[in-house]
Amino acid sequence: MQLSHFDLNLLRSLDALLAERNVTRASERLFVTQQAMSGALRRLREHFENELLVRVGRHMELTSLARSLVQPVREALLKVESALNTQPTFDPRTARGTVRVAMSDYTSLILLPRLMQILAAEAPHLIVRLEAYGDTSFQRLDSGDLDFCVTVSDRSLYSDYVPSGEIRAQDLFQDDFVCVVDRCYPVTQKMSLKAYRSAQHNVVRFGRGIRTLVERGWEQSGFDAQIAATAPSFATLIFMLPGTQLVATAQRRLAKTLAAPLRLRVLECPVAIGVLREELLWHSRHDEDPSHLYLREAFRKATELLDTVH
């Protein structure tokens, strides 16, 4: 069928129906009546000569054809939206909008304050909407629900959670790992390998299919840690330390940031953990978008402020 014979307004309805798998929710998503969405579904079924949505028990499921349409339909709409929103120039001083970013707690504590400092001075009307990095972040970047992700460059840590070939990357900064302990911890100068092996450790566990560099470094070194506690984030890991004999293995910049207010000590780690490399990710549809070009440069400038004293 030629494009001129297809009502392009139906693409938005199709995208909503594929995402929601429910006529009522799809109508609410597009702020139209349920009757209008039912009519759109009927026309789409006629066009594709396929049911698209079929009832299975108490729920509606996508047919195999509908499943194959999810990504290309979403991508087509995002490209149209990107084209319509693209401006020949971008003035950060007057620009308004929301920047949607996913990053870990570590990056939000280390990098985000520097980024906000830059945006407050240069782009005061932009709103940053932050969310925790998780196992769906790459997918949300692909689907246009996120503008940027900040994450480690080593994809092997994420098991099956890998970005598509349309995701671009920009190096941001590096860090290494140290031991963090309570100020009364018996080791005063250097953490020996013997002391490290005999210590009680706390460790970050992000959930199914996601490992940390610490876990992999231990595994590669043949180190079997005695785990006394687990935490959902590296910041929580360090906040657990005061008044205990636990040893946390965490990023140097984060350790230096939190050690003084929590009255903790930072020691060199006797086990090789490896270098942490953080990078900025975005979708290729925004490669030449002036606003994205500005924001990528803002992230780069934020990394230059990482080791400055405020």
Short mmCIF file of C-alpha atoms in Angstrom, two decimals:
data_model
loop_
_atom_site.label_atom_id
_atom_site.label_comp_id
_atom_site.label_asym_id
_atom_site.label_seq_id
_atom_site.Cartn_x
_atom_site.Cartn_y
_atom_site.Cartn_z
CA MET A 1 0.00 0.00 0.00
CA GLN A 2 1.19 3.51 -0.84
CA LEU A 3 1.72 5.92 2.04
CA SER A 4 -0.88 8.29 0.57
CA HIS A 5 -3.55 5.61 1.13
CA PHE A 6 -2.82 5.21 4.85
CA ASP A 7 -4.10 7.56 7.54
CA LEU A 8 -0.95 8.46 9.46
CA ASN A 9 -3.06 9.41 12.48
CA LEU A 10 -3.63 5.68 12.92
CA LEU A 11 0.08 5.24 13.74
CA ARG A 12 -0.37 6.97 17.09
CA SER A 13 -3.34 4.74 17.86
CA LEU A 14 -1.40 1.66 16.81
CA ASP A 15 1.56 2.64 19.00
CA ALA A 16 -0.72 3.14 22.01
CA LEU A 17 -2.56 -0.15 21.43
CA LEU A 18 0.70 -2.09 21.04
CA ALA A 19 2.09 -0.54 24.22
CA GLU A 20 -1.01 -0.80 26.41
CA ARG A 21 -2.58 -3.98 24.97
CA ASN A 22 -5.89 -2.56 26.09
CA VAL A 23 -8.38 -0.33 24.26
CA THR A 24 -9.40 1.62 27.37
CA ARG A 25 -5.85 2.36 28.49
CA ALA A 26 -4.81 3.22 24.93
CA SER A 27 -7.67 5.73 24.67
CA GLU A 28 -6.66 7.28 28.00
CA ARG A 29 -3.07 7.50 26.83
CA LEU A 30 -4.06 9.53 23.77
CA PHE A 31 -6.91 11.42 25.51
CA VAL A 32 -9.55 10.15 23.08
CA THR A 33 -12.81 8.31 23.69
CA GLN A 34 -12.89 4.56 23.98
CA GLN A 35 -15.26 4.52 21.01
CA ALA A 36 -12.72 6.39 18.87
CA MET A 37 -9.94 3.96 19.87
CA SER A 38 -12.17 0.96 19.10
CA GLY A 39 -12.80 2.46 15.67
CA ALA A 40 -9.07 2.92 15.12
CA LEU A 41 -8.44 -0.71 16.10
CA ARG A 42 -11.09 -1.85 13.64
CA ARG A 43 -9.48 0.12 10.81
CA LEU A 44 -6.03 -1.18 11.73
CA ARG A 45 -7.28 -4.76 11.69
CA GLU A 46 -8.73 -4.17 8.24
CA HIS A 47 -5.49 -2.66 6.97
CA PHE A 48 -3.22 -5.42 8.29
CA GLU A 49 -5.79 -8.20 7.79
CA ASN A 50 -4.82 -9.32 11.27
CA GLU A 51 -6.49 -9.16 14.69
CA LEU A 52 -3.42 -7.49 16.27
CA LEU A 53 -4.97 -7.84 19.75
CA VAL A 54 -6.59 -11.13 20.81
CA ARG A 55 -8.13 -12.13 24.11
CA VAL A 56 -6.24 -14.77 26.10
CA GLY A 57 -8.09 -15.54 29.31
CA ARG A 58 -8.85 -12.23 31.01
CA HIS A 59 -6.17 -10.28 29.14
CA MET A 60 -5.45 -9.09 25.63
CA GLU A 61 -2.27 -10.29 23.96
CA LEU A 62 -0.47 -9.20 20.79
CA THR A 63 -0.47 -11.45 17.76
CA SER A 64 2.89 -12.36 16.25
CA LEU A 65 2.43 -9.69 13.59
CA ALA A 66 1.61 -7.08 16.23
CA ARG A 67 4.74 -7.99 18.20
CA SER A 68 6.82 -7.46 15.07
CA LEU A 69 5.31 -3.98 14.68
CA VAL A 70 6.11 -2.68 18.17
CA GLN A 71 9.63 -1.41 17.53
CA PRO A 72 9.30 -0.09 13.94
CA VAL A 73 6.06 1.76 14.72
CA ARG A 74 7.53 3.32 17.85
CA GLU A 75 10.71 4.26 16.00
CA ALA A 76 8.76 5.83 13.13
CA LEU A 77 6.80 8.03 15.53
CA LEU A 78 9.90 9.05 17.44
CA LYS A 79 11.67 10.06 14.24
CA VAL A 80 8.69 12.16 13.20
CA GLU A 81 8.54 13.74 16.64
CA SER A 82 12.28 14.41 16.59
CA ALA A 83 12.03 16.03 13.16
CA LEU A 84 9.14 18.24 14.24
CA ASN A 85 10.91 19.31 17.44
CA THR A 86 14.32 19.95 15.90
CA GLN A 87 15.32 23.60 15.84
CA PRO A 88 18.14 24.97 13.65
CA THR A 89 19.77 26.44 16.73
CA PHE A 90 19.53 25.92 20.49
CA ASP A 91 19.79 28.72 23.01
CA PRO A 92 20.24 27.18 26.49
CA ARG A 93 19.48 30.53 28.16
CA THR A 94 15.87 30.51 26.96
CA ALA A 95 15.27 26.79 26.28
CA ARG A 96 12.52 25.05 28.21
CA GLY A 97 11.91 21.35 28.50
CA THR A 98 12.68 18.20 30.45
CA VAL A 99 15.84 16.11 30.22
CA ARG A 100 15.20 12.49 31.21
CA VAL A 101 18.29 10.73 32.57
CA ALA A 102 18.91 7.34 34.16
CA MET A 103 22.01 6.82 36.29
CA SER A 104 23.21 4.91 39.33
CA ASP A 105 23.23 6.37 42.83
CA TYR A 106 27.03 6.60 42.58
CA THR A 107 26.89 8.77 39.45
CA SER A 108 24.05 10.88 40.83
CA LEU A 109 26.15 11.70 43.91
CA ILE A 110 29.40 12.30 42.01
CA LEU A 111 28.50 13.72 38.59
CA LEU A 112 24.97 15.13 38.93
CA PRO A 113 25.86 18.05 41.25
CA ARG A 114 28.43 19.26 38.69
CA LEU A 115 25.96 18.90 35.84
CA MET A 116 23.31 20.82 37.77
CA GLN A 117 25.83 23.56 38.50
CA ILE A 118 26.42 23.99 34.76
CA LEU A 119 22.74 23.88 33.82
CA ALA A 120 21.78 26.32 36.56
CA ALA A 121 24.22 28.84 35.10
CA GLU A 122 23.69 28.17 31.39
CA ALA A 123 20.21 26.62 30.96
CA PRO A 124 18.17 27.70 34.00
CA HIS A 125 14.79 26.71 32.55
CA LEU A 126 15.63 23.08 31.75
CA ILE A 127 14.23 20.46 34.13
CA VAL A 128 16.25 17.31 34.86
CA ARG A 129 14.11 14.26 35.56
CA LEU A 130 16.30 11.63 37.14
CA GLU A 131 15.56 7.94 37.56
CA ALA A 132 17.58 5.05 38.91
CA TYR A 133 19.43 3.00 36.34
CA GLY A 134 17.88 -0.47 36.03
CA ASP A 135 17.45 -3.50 33.82
CA THR A 136 14.95 -1.69 31.55
CA SER A 137 16.98 1.50 31.01
CA PHE A 138 18.45 0.43 27.65
CA GLN A 139 14.98 -0.48 26.43
CA ARG A 140 13.61 2.87 27.62
CA LEU A 141 16.41 4.63 25.77
CA ASP A 142 15.46 2.76 22.60
CA SER A 143 11.76 3.52 23.01
CA GLY A 144 12.32 7.24 23.59
CA ASP A 145 11.25 7.24 27.23
CA LEU A 146 14.76 8.37 28.23
CA ASP A 147 17.11 10.93 26.70
CA PHE A 148 20.32 9.69 28.32
CA CYS A 149 21.75 6.87 30.41
CA VAL A 150 24.96 7.10 32.38
CA THR A 151 26.40 3.67 33.04
CA VAL A 152 29.54 1.58 33.06
CA SER A 153 31.08 0.84 29.68
CA ASP A 154 31.57 -2.86 30.38
CA ARG A 155 28.41 -4.44 28.95
CA SER A 156 29.34 -7.91 30.22
CA LEU A 157 28.22 -6.81 33.68
CA TYR A 158 24.63 -6.59 32.47
CA SER A 159 24.10 -10.12 31.20
CA ASP A 160 21.16 -9.95 28.76
CA TYR A 161 20.58 -6.23 29.21
CA VAL A 162 22.47 -4.75 26.28
CA PRO A 163 21.81 -1.62 24.19
CA SER A 164 20.74 -1.91 20.57
CA GLY A 165 22.95 -0.98 17.65
CA GLU A 166 21.25 2.44 17.53
CA ILE A 167 22.70 3.51 20.88
CA ARG A 168 25.65 5.91 20.84
CA ALA A 169 28.22 6.31 23.62
CA GLN A 170 30.54 9.05 24.88
CA ASP A 171 33.25 8.42 27.48
CA LEU A 172 32.80 10.46 30.65
CA PHE A 173 35.24 9.57 33.44
CA GLN A 174 37.07 6.80 35.27
CA ASP A 175 37.38 5.75 38.89
CA ASP A 176 38.94 2.94 40.89
CA PHE A 177 38.04 1.09 44.08
CA VAL A 178 39.16 1.41 47.69
CA CYS A 179 38.26 -0.05 51.05
CA VAL A 180 36.11 2.03 53.40
CA VAL A 181 35.95 1.26 57.12
CA ASP A 182 34.82 2.79 60.41
CA ARG A 183 37.33 5.14 62.06
CA CYS A 184 37.82 2.57 64.87
CA TYR A 185 38.59 -0.31 62.51
CA PRO A 186 41.78 -2.04 63.79
CA VAL A 187 43.77 -1.64 60.54
CA THR A 188 45.34 1.81 60.71
CA GLN A 189 47.66 2.23 57.71
CA LYS A 190 47.17 -0.35 54.98
CA MET A 191 44.67 -3.11 54.39
CA SER A 192 46.68 -6.31 53.94
CA LEU A 193 45.39 -9.15 51.82
CA LYS A 194 45.22 -11.31 54.94
CA ALA A 195 43.11 -8.74 56.80
CA TYR A 196 40.90 -8.27 53.75
CA ARG A 197 40.30 -12.01 53.44
CA SER A 198 39.39 -12.40 57.11
CA ALA A 199 37.12 -9.36 57.23
CA GLN A 200 33.35 -9.23 57.16
CA HIS A 201 32.25 -7.45 53.98
CA ASN A 202 29.11 -5.76 52.80
CA VAL A 203 28.35 -5.80 49.09
CA VAL A 204 26.01 -4.21 46.54
CA ARG A 205 23.45 -6.45 44.84
CA PHE A 206 21.56 -4.74 42.01
CA GLY A 207 19.33 -7.68 41.17
CA ARG A 208 18.93 -10.43 38.62
CA GLY A 209 21.39 -10.37 35.74
CA ILE A 210 23.44 -7.37 36.91
CA ARG A 211 26.88 -7.75 38.47
CA THR A 212 29.22 -5.13 39.88
CA LEU A 213 32.90 -4.70 39.08
CA VAL A 214 33.62 -5.61 42.71
CA GLU A 215 31.89 -8.97 42.40
CA ARG A 216 33.69 -9.73 39.15
CA GLY A 217 37.04 -8.57 40.54
CA TRP A 218 36.63 -10.90 43.51
CA GLU A 219 35.69 -13.75 41.21
CA GLN A 220 38.70 -13.19 38.93
CA SER A 221 41.02 -12.98 41.96
CA GLY A 222 39.62 -16.19 43.44
CA PHE A 223 38.50 -14.24 46.50
CA ASP A 224 35.60 -15.74 48.44
CA ALA A 225 34.32 -12.85 50.55
CA GLN A 226 32.56 -13.33 53.88
CA ILE A 227 29.37 -11.38 53.24
CA ALA A 228 27.70 -10.01 56.37
CA ALA A 229 25.30 -7.58 54.65
CA THR A 230 24.02 -6.61 51.21
CA ALA A 231 22.80 -3.22 49.98
CA PRO A 232 20.92 -1.94 46.93
CA SER A 233 23.40 0.88 46.24
CA PHE A 234 27.00 1.91 46.86
CA ALA A 235 25.96 4.91 48.95
CA THR A 236 23.91 2.65 51.22
CA LEU A 237 26.94 0.37 51.44
CA ILE A 238 29.01 3.17 52.94
CA PHE A 239 26.24 4.50 55.22
CA MET A 240 26.10 1.04 56.82
CA LEU A 241 29.69 1.26 58.09
CA PRO A 242 29.73 3.59 61.14
CA GLY A 243 30.08 1.66 64.39
CA THR A 244 30.72 -1.69 62.66
CA GLN A 245 33.71 -3.82 61.65
CA LEU A 246 32.43 -4.16 58.08
CA VAL A 247 34.65 -3.47 55.09
CA ALA A 248 33.05 -1.83 52.05
CA THR A 249 34.77 -1.92 48.66
CA ALA A 250 33.56 1.16 46.81
CA GLN A 251 34.53 3.80 44.25
CA ARG A 252 37.29 6.15 45.37
CA ARG A 253 35.40 9.38 44.56
CA LEU A 254 32.30 8.21 46.42
CA ALA A 255 34.41 7.09 49.38
CA LYS A 256 36.17 10.47 49.55
CA THR A 257 32.83 12.27 49.36
CA LEU A 258 31.18 10.36 52.21
CA ALA A 259 34.11 9.39 54.46
CA ALA A 260 34.58 12.73 56.23
CA PRO A 261 30.94 13.42 57.23
CA LEU A 262 30.51 9.81 58.36
CA ARG A 263 33.89 9.75 60.14
CA LEU A 264 35.16 6.82 58.09
CA ARG A 265 38.62 5.92 56.81
CA VAL A 266 39.65 5.09 53.25
CA LEU A 267 42.30 2.43 52.64
CA GLU A 268 43.84 1.04 49.46
CA CYS A 269 42.25 -2.22 48.36
CA PRO A 270 44.62 -5.23 48.27
CA VAL A 271 42.53 -7.04 45.64
CA ALA A 272 42.56 -5.92 42.01
CA ILE A 273 39.02 -4.80 41.19
CA GLY A 274 39.63 -3.07 37.88
CA VAL A 275 38.95 0.40 36.55
CA LEU A 276 35.42 1.77 36.48
CA ARG A 277 34.66 3.56 33.21
CA GLU A 278 31.45 5.56 33.03
CA GLU A 279 29.92 6.67 29.74
CA LEU A 280 26.95 8.63 28.45
CA LEU A 281 24.46 6.83 26.19
CA TRP A 282 21.82 8.25 23.82
CA HIS A 283 19.88 7.10 20.77
CA SER A 284 21.20 7.85 17.28
CA ARG A 285 17.97 9.65 16.37
CA HIS A 286 19.32 12.55 18.44
CA ASP A 287 22.83 12.62 16.97
CA GLU A 288 22.41 16.00 15.29
CA ASP A 289 19.76 17.48 17.58
CA PRO A 290 21.16 20.85 18.77
CA SER A 291 19.67 20.44 22.25
CA HIS A 292 21.26 17.01 22.64
CA LEU A 293 24.57 18.30 21.34
CA TYR A 294 24.47 20.98 24.02
CA LEU A 295 23.59 18.51 26.77
CA ARG A 296 26.32 16.07 25.75
CA GLU A 297 28.79 18.92 25.99
CA ALA A 298 27.36 19.85 29.40
CA PHE A 299 27.97 16.30 30.62
CA ARG A 300 31.53 16.50 29.30
CA LYS A 301 32.17 19.78 31.10
CA ALA A 302 30.69 18.32 34.29
CA THR A 303 33.37 15.62 34.27
CA GLU A 304 36.05 18.32 34.22
CA LEU A 305 34.70 19.55 37.56
CA LEU A 306 34.78 16.16 39.27
CA ASP A 307 37.94 16.70 41.26
CA THR A 308 37.52 20.39 41.97
CA VAL A 309 37.00 21.47 45.56
CA HIS A 310 33.77 23.31 46.37
#
